[in-house]
């Protein structure tokens, strides 16, 4: 006689990728295998104290949207990385100006012009310093937005770099031409260019949030979880079964699922029996895990279904005993 065990199943995607915010503001990605229950992959975007970051999620993303492996979902912008980039570009400008001056050999008129540029750059820097000081006072009193103060501060940094560039041009025009200095400057320029290229690569690759597998975006109502990506190529069903009945279930046996409130049905197979006892309606039960095949794009994660585990035919007497005892 065919022997089957009936249960209630909760169906979830077999694999999920979660983008969340940590306790200290760091951005964390985790990949969870719902079959094994193990978080087997994680990535951490950590930042220094006092560093400001912007997490720019792709605005076109919608709940339920299907995305492909390799798609970029967002980019993290770090204030420290931007500051380092500005600093390196400033150093490059200084070195390039110094190299140009050493190669050309400037005349008195050029020296005088360089002196005037230094004076002008210092004057503009002094004006911007006063503006930043006023904006800082207003920002500390919450009278202006942080962005206005940050923009003014960035402008001051650029003007400070400009002063250094003009000063370097002046010093180079006064120092004269030396072959060894030119070679040293060329090496320094190559080193700074390499640092800038590395920083650009880091910003473009390491700070990009890339989809690890094909899946569907699902909205989360947790304040810490930004969004969840579910791989719906395969599902996993969790079914509570009494301790006595579970003893007759073997790995690989077929399972059929009937979705509540619909005529739809799905199929799968038993993967494992969790060796942990739980109380369900006052009965000792264990959770049986089974795969669920052929999920559709409109599959509802966490849906409840009626499950039937087909344990194969048994003698009639065994069938009667099991139904009487359990």
PDB file of C-alpha atoms in Angstrom:
ATOM      1  CA  UNK A   1       0.000   0.000   0.000  1.00  0.00           C
ATOM      2  CA  UNK A   2       1.427   3.453  -0.824  1.00  0.00           C
ATOM      3  CA  UNK A   3       2.502   5.146   2.390  1.00  0.00           C
ATOM      4  CA  UNK A   4       2.716   8.953   2.615  1.00  0.00           C
ATOM      5  CA  UNK A   5       3.244  11.433   5.432  1.00  0.00           C
ATOM      6  CA  UNK A   6       1.364  14.734   5.357  1.00  0.00           C
ATOM      7  CA  UNK A   7       2.724  17.959   6.804  1.00  0.00           C
ATOM      8  CA  UNK A   8       2.697  21.730   6.432  1.00  0.00           C
ATOM      9  CA  UNK A   9       5.619  23.247   4.506  1.00  0.00           C
ATOM     10  CA  UNK A  10       7.082  26.728   4.500  1.00  0.00           C
ATOM     11  CA  UNK A  11       8.806  27.344   1.159  1.00  0.00           C
ATOM     12  CA  UNK A  12      11.797  29.694   0.879  1.00  0.00           C
ATOM     13  CA  UNK A  13      14.424  30.352  -1.794  1.00  0.00           C
ATOM     14  CA  UNK A  14      17.323  27.922  -1.441  1.00  0.00           C
ATOM     15  CA  UNK A  15      19.856  30.765  -1.544  1.00  0.00           C
ATOM     16  CA  UNK A  16      19.635  34.415  -0.497  1.00  0.00           C
ATOM     17  CA  UNK A  17      22.030  37.359  -0.619  1.00  0.00           C
ATOM     18  CA  UNK A  18      21.479  40.074   1.997  1.00  0.00           C
ATOM     19  CA  UNK A  19      22.773  43.654   1.950  1.00  0.00           C
ATOM     20  CA  UNK A  20      22.611  45.179   5.440  1.00  0.00           C
ATOM     21  CA  UNK A  21      23.959  47.926   7.647  1.00  0.00           C
ATOM     22  CA  UNK A  22      26.130  46.949  10.653  1.00  0.00           C
ATOM     23  CA  UNK A  23      26.055  48.348  14.177  1.00  0.00           C
ATOM     24  CA  UNK A  24      28.952  50.739  13.509  1.00  0.00           C
ATOM     25  CA  UNK A  25      27.685  51.932  10.137  1.00  0.00           C
ATOM     26  CA  UNK A  26      29.618  49.437   8.024  1.00  0.00           C
ATOM     27  CA  UNK A  27      27.992  47.865   4.962  1.00  0.00           C
ATOM     28  CA  UNK A  28      27.807  44.047   5.042  1.00  0.00           C
ATOM     29  CA  UNK A  29      26.809  41.507   2.392  1.00  0.00           C
ATOM     30  CA  UNK A  30      25.995  37.904   3.353  1.00  0.00           C
ATOM     31  CA  UNK A  31      25.111  34.864   1.261  1.00  0.00           C
ATOM     32  CA  UNK A  32      22.926  32.353   3.098  1.00  0.00           C
ATOM     33  CA  UNK A  33      22.268  28.781   2.011  1.00  0.00           C
ATOM     34  CA  UNK A  34      18.824  27.922   3.399  1.00  0.00           C
ATOM     35  CA  UNK A  35      19.406  24.205   2.797  1.00  0.00           C
ATOM     36  CA  UNK A  36      22.417  23.970   5.089  1.00  0.00           C
ATOM     37  CA  UNK A  37      21.491  27.068   7.111  1.00  0.00           C
ATOM     38  CA  UNK A  38      25.072  28.307   6.839  1.00  0.00           C
ATOM     39  CA  UNK A  39      26.215  31.818   6.039  1.00  0.00           C
ATOM     40  CA  UNK A  40      29.052  30.772   3.757  1.00  0.00           C
ATOM     41  CA  UNK A  41      30.082  34.068   2.195  1.00  0.00           C
ATOM     42  CA  UNK A  42      30.296  37.609   3.496  1.00  0.00           C
ATOM     43  CA  UNK A  43      31.897  40.899   2.519  1.00  0.00           C
ATOM     44  CA  UNK A  44      32.466  43.904   4.739  1.00  0.00           C
ATOM     45  CA  UNK A  45      32.796  47.540   3.666  1.00  0.00           C
ATOM     46  CA  UNK A  46      34.343  49.111   6.780  1.00  0.00           C
ATOM     47  CA  UNK A  47      35.197  52.770   7.261  1.00  0.00           C
ATOM     48  CA  UNK A  48      37.344  54.848   9.541  1.00  0.00           C
ATOM     49  CA  UNK A  49      35.828  56.801  12.412  1.00  0.00           C
ATOM     50  CA  UNK A  50      34.759  60.255  11.272  1.00  0.00           C
ATOM     51  CA  UNK A  51      34.675  59.208   7.632  1.00  0.00           C
ATOM     52  CA  UNK A  52      31.472  60.041   5.761  1.00  0.00           C
ATOM     53  CA  UNK A  53      30.080  57.650   3.140  1.00  0.00           C
ATOM     54  CA  UNK A  54      27.296  57.675   0.586  1.00  0.00           C
ATOM     55  CA  UNK A  55      25.588  54.450  -0.450  1.00  0.00           C
ATOM     56  CA  UNK A  56      24.032  55.123  -3.849  1.00  0.00           C
ATOM     57  CA  UNK A  57      21.562  52.338  -4.729  1.00  0.00           C
ATOM     58  CA  UNK A  58      20.453  52.113  -8.348  1.00  0.00           C
ATOM     59  CA  UNK A  59      17.246  54.182  -8.471  1.00  0.00           C
ATOM     60  CA  UNK A  60      15.540  52.028 -11.118  1.00  0.00           C
ATOM     61  CA  UNK A  61      15.493  48.915  -8.886  1.00  0.00           C
ATOM     62  CA  UNK A  62      12.024  47.738  -7.875  1.00  0.00           C
ATOM     63  CA  UNK A  63      10.665  45.145  -5.498  1.00  0.00           C
ATOM     64  CA  UNK A  64      10.273  41.823  -7.340  1.00  0.00           C
ATOM     65  CA  UNK A  65      12.640  42.807 -10.165  1.00  0.00           C
ATOM     66  CA  UNK A  66      14.746  40.043 -11.723  1.00  0.00           C
ATOM     67  CA  UNK A  67      18.460  40.864 -11.968  1.00  0.00           C
ATOM     68  CA  UNK A  68      21.391  39.028 -13.528  1.00  0.00           C
ATOM     69  CA  UNK A  69      24.748  37.955 -12.107  1.00  0.00           C
ATOM     70  CA  UNK A  70      27.274  40.779 -12.495  1.00  0.00           C
ATOM     71  CA  UNK A  71      24.717  43.618 -12.489  1.00  0.00           C
ATOM     72  CA  UNK A  72      25.743  46.595 -10.363  1.00  0.00           C
ATOM     73  CA  UNK A  73      23.114  47.417  -7.735  1.00  0.00           C
ATOM     74  CA  UNK A  74      24.912  50.353  -6.132  1.00  0.00           C
ATOM     75  CA  UNK A  75      28.169  52.131  -5.406  1.00  0.00           C
ATOM     76  CA  UNK A  76      29.731  53.238  -2.109  1.00  0.00           C
ATOM     77  CA  UNK A  77      31.412  56.645  -2.124  1.00  0.00           C
ATOM     78  CA  UNK A  78      33.933  57.313   0.646  1.00  0.00           C
ATOM     79  CA  UNK A  79      34.944  60.833   1.706  1.00  0.00           C
ATOM     80  CA  UNK A  80      38.420  59.590   2.637  1.00  0.00           C
ATOM     81  CA  UNK A  81      38.975  58.059  -0.776  1.00  0.00           C
ATOM     82  CA  UNK A  82      37.864  61.284  -2.433  1.00  0.00           C
ATOM     83  CA  UNK A  83      40.176  63.306  -0.167  1.00  0.00           C
ATOM     84  CA  UNK A  84      43.084  60.969  -0.962  1.00  0.00           C
ATOM     85  CA  UNK A  85      42.342  61.335  -4.662  1.00  0.00           C
ATOM     86  CA  UNK A  86      42.304  65.151  -4.443  1.00  0.00           C
ATOM     87  CA  UNK A  87      45.558  65.099  -2.483  1.00  0.00           C
ATOM     88  CA  UNK A  88      47.297  62.831  -5.001  1.00  0.00           C
ATOM     89  CA  UNK A  89      46.113  64.910  -7.948  1.00  0.00           C
ATOM     90  CA  UNK A  90      47.427  68.007  -6.171  1.00  0.00           C
ATOM     91  CA  UNK A  91      50.805  66.359  -5.690  1.00  0.00           C
ATOM     92  CA  UNK A  92      50.828  65.387  -9.357  1.00  0.00           C
ATOM     93  CA  UNK A  93      50.144  68.989 -10.421  1.00  0.00           C
ATOM     94  CA  UNK A  94      52.976  70.225  -8.182  1.00  0.00           C
ATOM     95  CA  UNK A  95      55.424  67.680  -9.572  1.00  0.00           C
ATOM     96  CA  UNK A  96      54.398  68.347 -13.167  1.00  0.00           C
ATOM     97  CA  UNK A  97      54.798  72.102 -12.682  1.00  0.00           C
ATOM     98  CA  UNK A  98      58.181  71.625 -11.045  1.00  0.00           C
ATOM     99  CA  UNK A  99      59.355  69.357 -13.869  1.00  0.00           C
ATOM    100  CA  UNK A 100      58.187  71.830 -16.502  1.00  0.00           C
ATOM    101  CA  UNK A 101      59.986  74.704 -14.780  1.00  0.00           C
ATOM    102  CA  UNK A 102      63.220  72.713 -14.410  1.00  0.00           C
ATOM    103  CA  UNK A 103      63.157  71.768 -18.071  1.00  0.00           C
ATOM    104  CA  UNK A 104      62.505  75.241 -19.431  1.00  0.00           C
ATOM    105  CA  UNK A 105      64.719  77.500 -17.278  1.00  0.00           C
ATOM    106  CA  UNK A 106      62.652  80.572 -16.465  1.00  0.00           C
ATOM    107  CA  UNK A 107      63.573  84.193 -16.993  1.00  0.00           C
ATOM    108  CA  UNK A 108      63.093  87.090 -14.567  1.00  0.00           C
ATOM    109  CA  UNK A 109      59.734  87.972 -16.068  1.00  0.00           C
ATOM    110  CA  UNK A 110      58.531  84.420 -15.513  1.00  0.00           C
ATOM    111  CA  UNK A 111      59.799  84.523 -11.917  1.00  0.00           C
ATOM    112  CA  UNK A 112      57.905  87.755 -11.323  1.00  0.00           C
ATOM    113  CA  UNK A 113      54.794  86.236 -12.865  1.00  0.00           C
ATOM    114  CA  UNK A 114      55.152  83.193 -10.600  1.00  0.00           C
ATOM    115  CA  UNK A 115      55.434  85.464  -7.565  1.00  0.00           C
ATOM    116  CA  UNK A 116      52.225  87.245  -8.549  1.00  0.00           C
ATOM    117  CA  UNK A 117      50.434  83.901  -8.958  1.00  0.00           C
ATOM    118  CA  UNK A 118      51.569  82.850  -5.475  1.00  0.00           C
ATOM    119  CA  UNK A 119      50.269  86.083  -3.980  1.00  0.00           C
ATOM    120  CA  UNK A 120      46.937  85.752  -5.781  1.00  0.00           C
ATOM    121  CA  UNK A 121      46.535  82.090  -4.752  1.00  0.00           C
ATOM    122  CA  UNK A 122      47.258  82.960  -1.114  1.00  0.00           C
ATOM    123  CA  UNK A 123      44.729  85.796  -1.231  1.00  0.00           C
ATOM    124  CA  UNK A 124      41.992  83.529  -2.617  1.00  0.00           C
ATOM    125  CA  UNK A 125      42.855  80.893  -0.022  1.00  0.00           C
ATOM    126  CA  UNK A 126      42.598  83.454   2.794  1.00  0.00           C
ATOM    127  CA  UNK A 127      39.162  84.602   1.557  1.00  0.00           C
ATOM    128  CA  UNK A 128      37.909  81.013   1.366  1.00  0.00           C
ATOM    129  CA  UNK A 129      39.265  80.314   4.866  1.00  0.00           C
ATOM    130  CA  UNK A 130      37.096  83.101   6.269  1.00  0.00           C
ATOM    131  CA  UNK A 131      34.077  81.745   4.393  1.00  0.00           C
ATOM    132  CA  UNK A 132      34.652  78.238   5.762  1.00  0.00           C
ATOM    133  CA  UNK A 133      35.021  79.599   9.305  1.00  0.00           C
ATOM    134  CA  UNK A 134      31.687  81.417   9.010  1.00  0.00           C
ATOM    135  CA  UNK A 135      29.950  78.364   7.522  1.00  0.00           C
ATOM    136  CA  UNK A 136      31.412  76.129  10.227  1.00  0.00           C
ATOM    137  CA  UNK A 137      29.879  78.330  12.908  1.00  0.00           C
ATOM    138  CA  UNK A 138      26.513  78.208  11.118  1.00  0.00           C
ATOM    139  CA  UNK A 139      26.762  74.426  10.620  1.00  0.00           C
ATOM    140  CA  UNK A 140      27.517  73.846  14.318  1.00  0.00           C
ATOM    141  CA  UNK A 141      24.320  75.777  15.080  1.00  0.00           C
ATOM    142  CA  UNK A 142      22.399  73.642  12.531  1.00  0.00           C
ATOM    143  CA  UNK A 143      21.624  76.730  10.436  1.00  0.00           C
ATOM    144  CA  UNK A 144      22.962  75.303   7.177  1.00  0.00           C
ATOM    145  CA  UNK A 145      23.157  71.848   5.601  1.00  0.00           C
ATOM    146  CA  UNK A 146      26.254  69.700   6.033  1.00  0.00           C
ATOM    147  CA  UNK A 147      26.621  69.564   2.247  1.00  0.00           C
ATOM    148  CA  UNK A 148      27.079  73.361   2.022  1.00  0.00           C
ATOM    149  CA  UNK A 149      29.808  73.293   4.648  1.00  0.00           C
ATOM    150  CA  UNK A 150      31.483  70.252   3.052  1.00  0.00           C
ATOM    151  CA  UNK A 151      31.456  71.901  -0.393  1.00  0.00           C
ATOM    152  CA  UNK A 152      33.112  75.027   0.986  1.00  0.00           C
ATOM    153  CA  UNK A 153      35.711  72.896   2.781  1.00  0.00           C
ATOM    154  CA  UNK A 154      36.482  71.019  -0.443  1.00  0.00           C
ATOM    155  CA  UNK A 155      36.921  74.340  -2.244  1.00  0.00           C
ATOM    156  CA  UNK A 156      39.351  75.435   0.484  1.00  0.00           C
ATOM    157  CA  UNK A 157      41.329  72.216   0.037  1.00  0.00           C
ATOM    158  CA  UNK A 158      41.591  72.835  -3.684  1.00  0.00           C
ATOM    159  CA  UNK A 159      42.741  76.440  -3.101  1.00  0.00           C
ATOM    160  CA  UNK A 160      45.344  75.230  -0.595  1.00  0.00           C
ATOM    161  CA  UNK A 161      46.624  72.809  -3.206  1.00  0.00           C
ATOM    162  CA  UNK A 162      46.709  75.656  -5.729  1.00  0.00           C
ATOM    163  CA  UNK A 163      48.905  77.669  -3.329  1.00  0.00           C
ATOM    164  CA  UNK A 164      51.317  74.748  -3.107  1.00  0.00           C
ATOM    165  CA  UNK A 165      51.348  74.435  -6.905  1.00  0.00           C
ATOM    166  CA  UNK A 166      52.110  78.153  -7.371  1.00  0.00           C
ATOM    167  CA  UNK A 167      54.755  78.031  -4.659  1.00  0.00           C
ATOM    168  CA  UNK A 168      56.369  75.040  -6.321  1.00  0.00           C
ATOM    169  CA  UNK A 169      56.376  76.858  -9.662  1.00  0.00           C
ATOM    170  CA  UNK A 170      58.071  79.857  -8.049  1.00  0.00           C
ATOM    171  CA  UNK A 171      60.709  77.751  -6.317  1.00  0.00           C
ATOM    172  CA  UNK A 172      61.388  75.835  -9.511  1.00  0.00           C
ATOM    173  CA  UNK A 173      61.845  79.017 -11.512  1.00  0.00           C
ATOM    174  CA  UNK A 174      64.385  80.247  -8.956  1.00  0.00           C
ATOM    175  CA  UNK A 175      66.330  77.003  -8.575  1.00  0.00           C
ATOM    176  CA  UNK A 176      67.458  76.444 -12.155  1.00  0.00           C
ATOM    177  CA  UNK A 177      67.853  73.271 -14.174  1.00  0.00           C
ATOM    178  CA  UNK A 178      69.448  70.067 -12.850  1.00  0.00           C
ATOM    179  CA  UNK A 179      69.444  66.776 -14.706  1.00  0.00           C
ATOM    180  CA  UNK A 180      69.285  64.629 -11.567  1.00  0.00           C
ATOM    181  CA  UNK A 181      66.323  66.607 -10.260  1.00  0.00           C
ATOM    182  CA  UNK A 182      64.481  66.060 -13.533  1.00  0.00           C
ATOM    183  CA  UNK A 183      64.981  62.293 -13.334  1.00  0.00           C
ATOM    184  CA  UNK A 184      63.855  62.246  -9.715  1.00  0.00           C
ATOM    185  CA  UNK A 185      60.749  64.263 -10.585  1.00  0.00           C
ATOM    186  CA  UNK A 186      59.877  61.864 -13.410  1.00  0.00           C
ATOM    187  CA  UNK A 187      60.097  58.910 -11.031  1.00  0.00           C
ATOM    188  CA  UNK A 188      57.939  60.710  -8.460  1.00  0.00           C
ATOM    189  CA  UNK A 189      55.353  61.532 -11.130  1.00  0.00           C
ATOM    190  CA  UNK A 190      55.192  57.866 -12.198  1.00  0.00           C
ATOM    191  CA  UNK A 191      54.735  56.794  -8.566  1.00  0.00           C
ATOM    192  CA  UNK A 192      51.892  59.268  -7.954  1.00  0.00           C
ATOM    193  CA  UNK A 193      50.186  58.318 -11.233  1.00  0.00           C
ATOM    194  CA  UNK A 194      50.306  54.658 -10.165  1.00  0.00           C
ATOM    195  CA  UNK A 195      48.706  55.539  -6.817  1.00  0.00           C
ATOM    196  CA  UNK A 196      45.942  57.496  -8.571  1.00  0.00           C
ATOM    197  CA  UNK A 197      45.271  54.610 -10.977  1.00  0.00           C
ATOM    198  CA  UNK A 198      45.125  52.128  -8.085  1.00  0.00           C
ATOM    199  CA  UNK A 199      42.712  54.353  -6.152  1.00  0.00           C
ATOM    200  CA  UNK A 200      40.472  54.721  -9.216  1.00  0.00           C
ATOM    201  CA  UNK A 201      40.445  50.950  -9.665  1.00  0.00           C
ATOM    202  CA  UNK A 202      39.593  50.482  -6.001  1.00  0.00           C
ATOM    203  CA  UNK A 203      36.702  52.946  -6.250  1.00  0.00           C
ATOM    204  CA  UNK A 204      35.392  51.362  -9.468  1.00  0.00           C
ATOM    205  CA  UNK A 205      35.639  47.710  -8.367  1.00  0.00           C
ATOM    206  CA  UNK A 206      35.849  47.205  -4.605  1.00  0.00           C
ATOM    207  CA  UNK A 207      33.225  49.875  -3.859  1.00  0.00           C
ATOM    208  CA  UNK A 208      30.716  48.504  -6.348  1.00  0.00           C
ATOM    209  CA  UNK A 209      27.898  46.290  -5.072  1.00  0.00           C
ATOM    210  CA  UNK A 210      27.596  43.536  -7.686  1.00  0.00           C
ATOM    211  CA  UNK A 211      24.943  40.808  -7.950  1.00  0.00           C
ATOM    212  CA  UNK A 212      26.572  37.412  -7.118  1.00  0.00           C
ATOM    213  CA  UNK A 213      23.904  35.304  -8.880  1.00  0.00           C
ATOM    214  CA  UNK A 214      20.703  35.567 -10.913  1.00  0.00           C
ATOM    215  CA  UNK A 215      17.773  36.303  -8.651  1.00  0.00           C
ATOM    216  CA  UNK A 216      14.847  38.439  -7.583  1.00  0.00           C
ATOM    217  CA  UNK A 217      14.999  41.540  -5.399  1.00  0.00           C
ATOM    218  CA  UNK A 218      12.761  41.307  -2.335  1.00  0.00           C
ATOM    219  CA  UNK A 219      11.859  44.118  -0.012  1.00  0.00           C
ATOM    220  CA  UNK A 220      12.772  43.868   3.662  1.00  0.00           C
ATOM    221  CA  UNK A 221      10.894  45.671   6.409  1.00  0.00           C
ATOM    222  CA  UNK A 222      13.930  45.686   8.726  1.00  0.00           C
ATOM    223  CA  UNK A 223      15.644  49.053   9.167  1.00  0.00           C
ATOM    224  CA  UNK A 224      19.081  47.389   9.062  1.00  0.00           C
ATOM    225  CA  UNK A 225      18.498  45.247   5.949  1.00  0.00           C
ATOM    226  CA  UNK A 226      18.680  47.337   2.788  1.00  0.00           C
ATOM    227  CA  UNK A 227      17.438  44.624   0.445  1.00  0.00           C
ATOM    228  CA  UNK A 228      17.439  40.867  -0.129  1.00  0.00           C
ATOM    229  CA  UNK A 229      18.267  39.038  -3.344  1.00  0.00           C
ATOM    230  CA  UNK A 230      16.675  35.577  -3.639  1.00  0.00           C
ATOM    231  CA  UNK A 231      17.770  32.833  -6.009  1.00  0.00           C
ATOM    232  CA  UNK A 232      14.431  31.372  -7.118  1.00  0.00           C
ATOM    233  CA  UNK A 233      15.883  28.744  -9.451  1.00  0.00           C
ATOM    234  CA  UNK A 234      15.450  26.323  -6.541  1.00  0.00           C
ATOM    235  CA  UNK A 235      13.360  26.431  -3.371  1.00  0.00           C
ATOM    236  CA  UNK A 236      13.666  24.779   0.014  1.00  0.00           C
ATOM    237  CA  UNK A 237      10.725  23.514   2.076  1.00  0.00           C
ATOM    238  CA  UNK A 238      10.792  23.166   5.863  1.00  0.00           C
ATOM    239  CA  UNK A 239       8.311  20.584   7.159  1.00  0.00           C
ATOM    240  CA  UNK A 240       7.723  19.614  10.813  1.00  0.00           C
ATOM    241  CA  UNK A 241       7.225  15.851  11.159  1.00  0.00           C
ATOM    242  CA  UNK A 242       6.620  13.903  14.360  1.00  0.00           C
ATOM    243  CA  UNK A 243       9.643  12.080  15.705  1.00  0.00           C
ATOM    244  CA  UNK A 244       7.997   8.680  15.167  1.00  0.00           C
ATOM    245  CA  UNK A 245       6.923   9.303  11.551  1.00  0.00           C
ATOM    246  CA  UNK A 246      10.252  10.944  10.638  1.00  0.00           C
ATOM    247  CA  UNK A 247      12.002   7.632  11.284  1.00  0.00           C
ATOM    248  CA  UNK A 248      10.323   6.259   8.123  1.00  0.00           C
ATOM    249  CA  UNK A 249      11.521   9.110   5.850  1.00  0.00           C
ATOM    250  CA  UNK A 250      14.628   8.599   3.738  1.00  0.00           C
ATOM    251  CA  UNK A 251      16.724  11.122   1.842  1.00  0.00           C
ATOM    252  CA  UNK A 252      15.742  11.333  -1.824  1.00  0.00           C
ATOM    253  CA  UNK A 253      12.062  10.452  -1.399  1.00  0.00           C
ATOM    254  CA  UNK A 254       9.633  12.449  -3.515  1.00  0.00           C
ATOM    255  CA  UNK A 255       7.546  15.257  -2.046  1.00  0.00           C
ATOM    256  CA  UNK A 256       4.537  16.973  -3.606  1.00  0.00           C
ATOM    257  CA  UNK A 257       3.391  20.441  -2.528  1.00  0.00           C
ATOM    258  CA  UNK A 258      -0.088  21.924  -2.921  1.00  0.00           C
ATOM    259  CA  UNK A 259      -0.140  25.696  -2.496  1.00  0.00           C
ATOM    260  CA  UNK A 260      -2.807  26.935  -0.097  1.00  0.00           C
ATOM    261  CA  UNK A 261      -5.728  28.666  -1.810  1.00  0.00           C
ATOM    262  CA  UNK A 262      -4.657  27.673  -5.337  1.00  0.00           C
ATOM    263  CA  UNK A 263      -4.738  24.672  -7.647  1.00  0.00           C
ATOM    264  CA  UNK A 264      -0.988  24.909  -8.219  1.00  0.00           C
ATOM    265  CA  UNK A 265       1.319  22.088  -7.160  1.00  0.00           C
ATOM    266  CA  UNK A 266       5.092  21.675  -7.030  1.00  0.00           C
ATOM    267  CA  UNK A 267       7.444  18.754  -6.608  1.00  0.00           C
ATOM    268  CA  UNK A 268      10.737  18.119  -4.862  1.00  0.00           C
ATOM    269  CA  UNK A 269      12.770  15.596  -2.912  1.00  0.00           C
ATOM    270  CA  UNK A 270      13.914  15.127   0.678  1.00  0.00           C
ATOM    271  CA  UNK A 271      17.411  16.483   1.342  1.00  0.00           C
ATOM    272  CA  UNK A 272      17.957  15.984   5.064  1.00  0.00           C
ATOM    273  CA  UNK A 273      16.372  15.601   8.490  1.00  0.00           C
ATOM    274  CA  UNK A 274      17.622  18.157  10.976  1.00  0.00           C
ATOM    275  CA  UNK A 275      18.887  16.363  14.122  1.00  0.00           C
ATOM    276  CA  UNK A 276      17.183  18.849  16.444  1.00  0.00           C
ATOM    277  CA  UNK A 277      13.917  18.186  18.254  1.00  0.00           C
ATOM    278  CA  UNK A 278      11.245  20.901  18.390  1.00  0.00           C
ATOM    279  CA  UNK A 279       7.833  21.064  20.027  1.00  0.00           C
ATOM    280  CA  UNK A 280       5.006  21.685  17.528  1.00  0.00           C
ATOM    281  CA  UNK A 281       1.474  21.678  18.933  1.00  0.00           C
ATOM    282  CA  UNK A 282       2.809  19.829  21.974  1.00  0.00           C
ATOM    283  CA  UNK A 283       4.356  17.046  19.874  1.00  0.00           C
ATOM    284  CA  UNK A 284       8.010  16.166  19.520  1.00  0.00           C
ATOM    285  CA  UNK A 285       8.959  16.937  15.928  1.00  0.00           C
ATOM    286  CA  UNK A 286      11.987  17.372  13.745  1.00  0.00           C
ATOM    287  CA  UNK A 287      12.253  19.553  10.638  1.00  0.00           C
ATOM    288  CA  UNK A 288      12.549  17.737   7.331  1.00  0.00           C
ATOM    289  CA  UNK A 289      14.115  19.756   4.511  1.00  0.00           C
ATOM    290  CA  UNK A 290      13.223  19.152   0.879  1.00  0.00           C
ATOM    291  CA  UNK A 291      14.087  20.911  -2.351  1.00  0.00           C
ATOM    292  CA  UNK A 292      11.296  22.497  -4.395  1.00  0.00           C
ATOM    293  CA  UNK A 293      11.658  22.500  -8.175  1.00  0.00           C
ATOM    294  CA  UNK A 294      10.420  24.834 -10.921  1.00  0.00           C
ATOM    295  CA  UNK A 295       9.621  27.959  -8.933  1.00  0.00           C
ATOM    296  CA  UNK A 296       8.132  30.765 -11.036  1.00  0.00           C
ATOM    297  CA  UNK A 297       9.191  34.431 -11.014  1.00  0.00           C
ATOM    298  CA  UNK A 298       6.015  35.340  -9.109  1.00  0.00           C
ATOM    299  CA  UNK A 299       6.748  32.797  -6.373  1.00  0.00           C
ATOM    300  CA  UNK A 300       5.943  34.260  -2.936  1.00  0.00           C
ATOM    301  CA  UNK A 301       8.846  33.746  -0.549  1.00  0.00           C
ATOM    302  CA  UNK A 302       7.713  32.122   2.695  1.00  0.00           C
ATOM    303  CA  UNK A 303       4.429  30.765   1.287  1.00  0.00           C
ATOM    304  CA  UNK A 304       2.710  27.929   3.188  1.00  0.00           C
ATOM    305  CA  UNK A 305       1.821  24.722   1.336  1.00  0.00           C
ATOM    306  CA  UNK A 306       0.345  21.322   2.074  1.00  0.00           C
ATOM    307  CA  UNK A 307       3.122  18.742   1.733  1.00  0.00           C
ATOM    308  CA  UNK A 308       2.926  15.021   1.077  1.00  0.00           C
ATOM    309  CA  UNK A 309       6.085  12.970   1.541  1.00  0.00           C
ATOM    310  CA  UNK A 310       5.850   9.758  -0.486  1.00  0.00           C
ATOM    311  CA  UNK A 311       7.668   7.033   1.445  1.00  0.00           C
ATOM    312  CA  UNK A 312       6.984   4.198  -1.001  1.00  0.00           C
ATOM    313  CA  UNK A 313       4.727   1.131  -0.682  1.00  0.00           C
ATOM    314  CA  UNK A 314       4.561  -0.883   2.547  1.00  0.00           C
ATOM    315  CA  UNK A 315       2.725  -4.072   3.542  1.00  0.00           C
ATOM    316  CA  UNK A 316      -0.894  -3.516   4.521  1.00  0.00           C
ATOM    317  CA  UNK A 317      -0.278  -4.563   8.128  1.00  0.00           C
ATOM    318  CA  UNK A 318       2.595  -2.061   8.434  1.00  0.00           C
ATOM    319  CA  UNK A 319       0.393   0.647   6.928  1.00  0.00           C
ATOM    320  CA  UNK A 320      -2.357  -0.009   9.487  1.00  0.00           C
ATOM    321  CA  UNK A 321       0.067  -0.109  12.434  1.00  0.00           C
ATOM    322  CA  UNK A 322       1.693   3.187  11.501  1.00  0.00           C
ATOM    323  CA  UNK A 323      -1.633   4.984  11.104  1.00  0.00           C
ATOM    324  CA  UNK A 324      -2.953   3.609  14.384  1.00  0.00           C
ATOM    325  CA  UNK A 325       0.211   4.317  16.399  1.00  0.00           C
ATOM    326  CA  UNK A 326       0.917   7.808  15.002  1.00  0.00           C
TER     327      UNK A 326
END
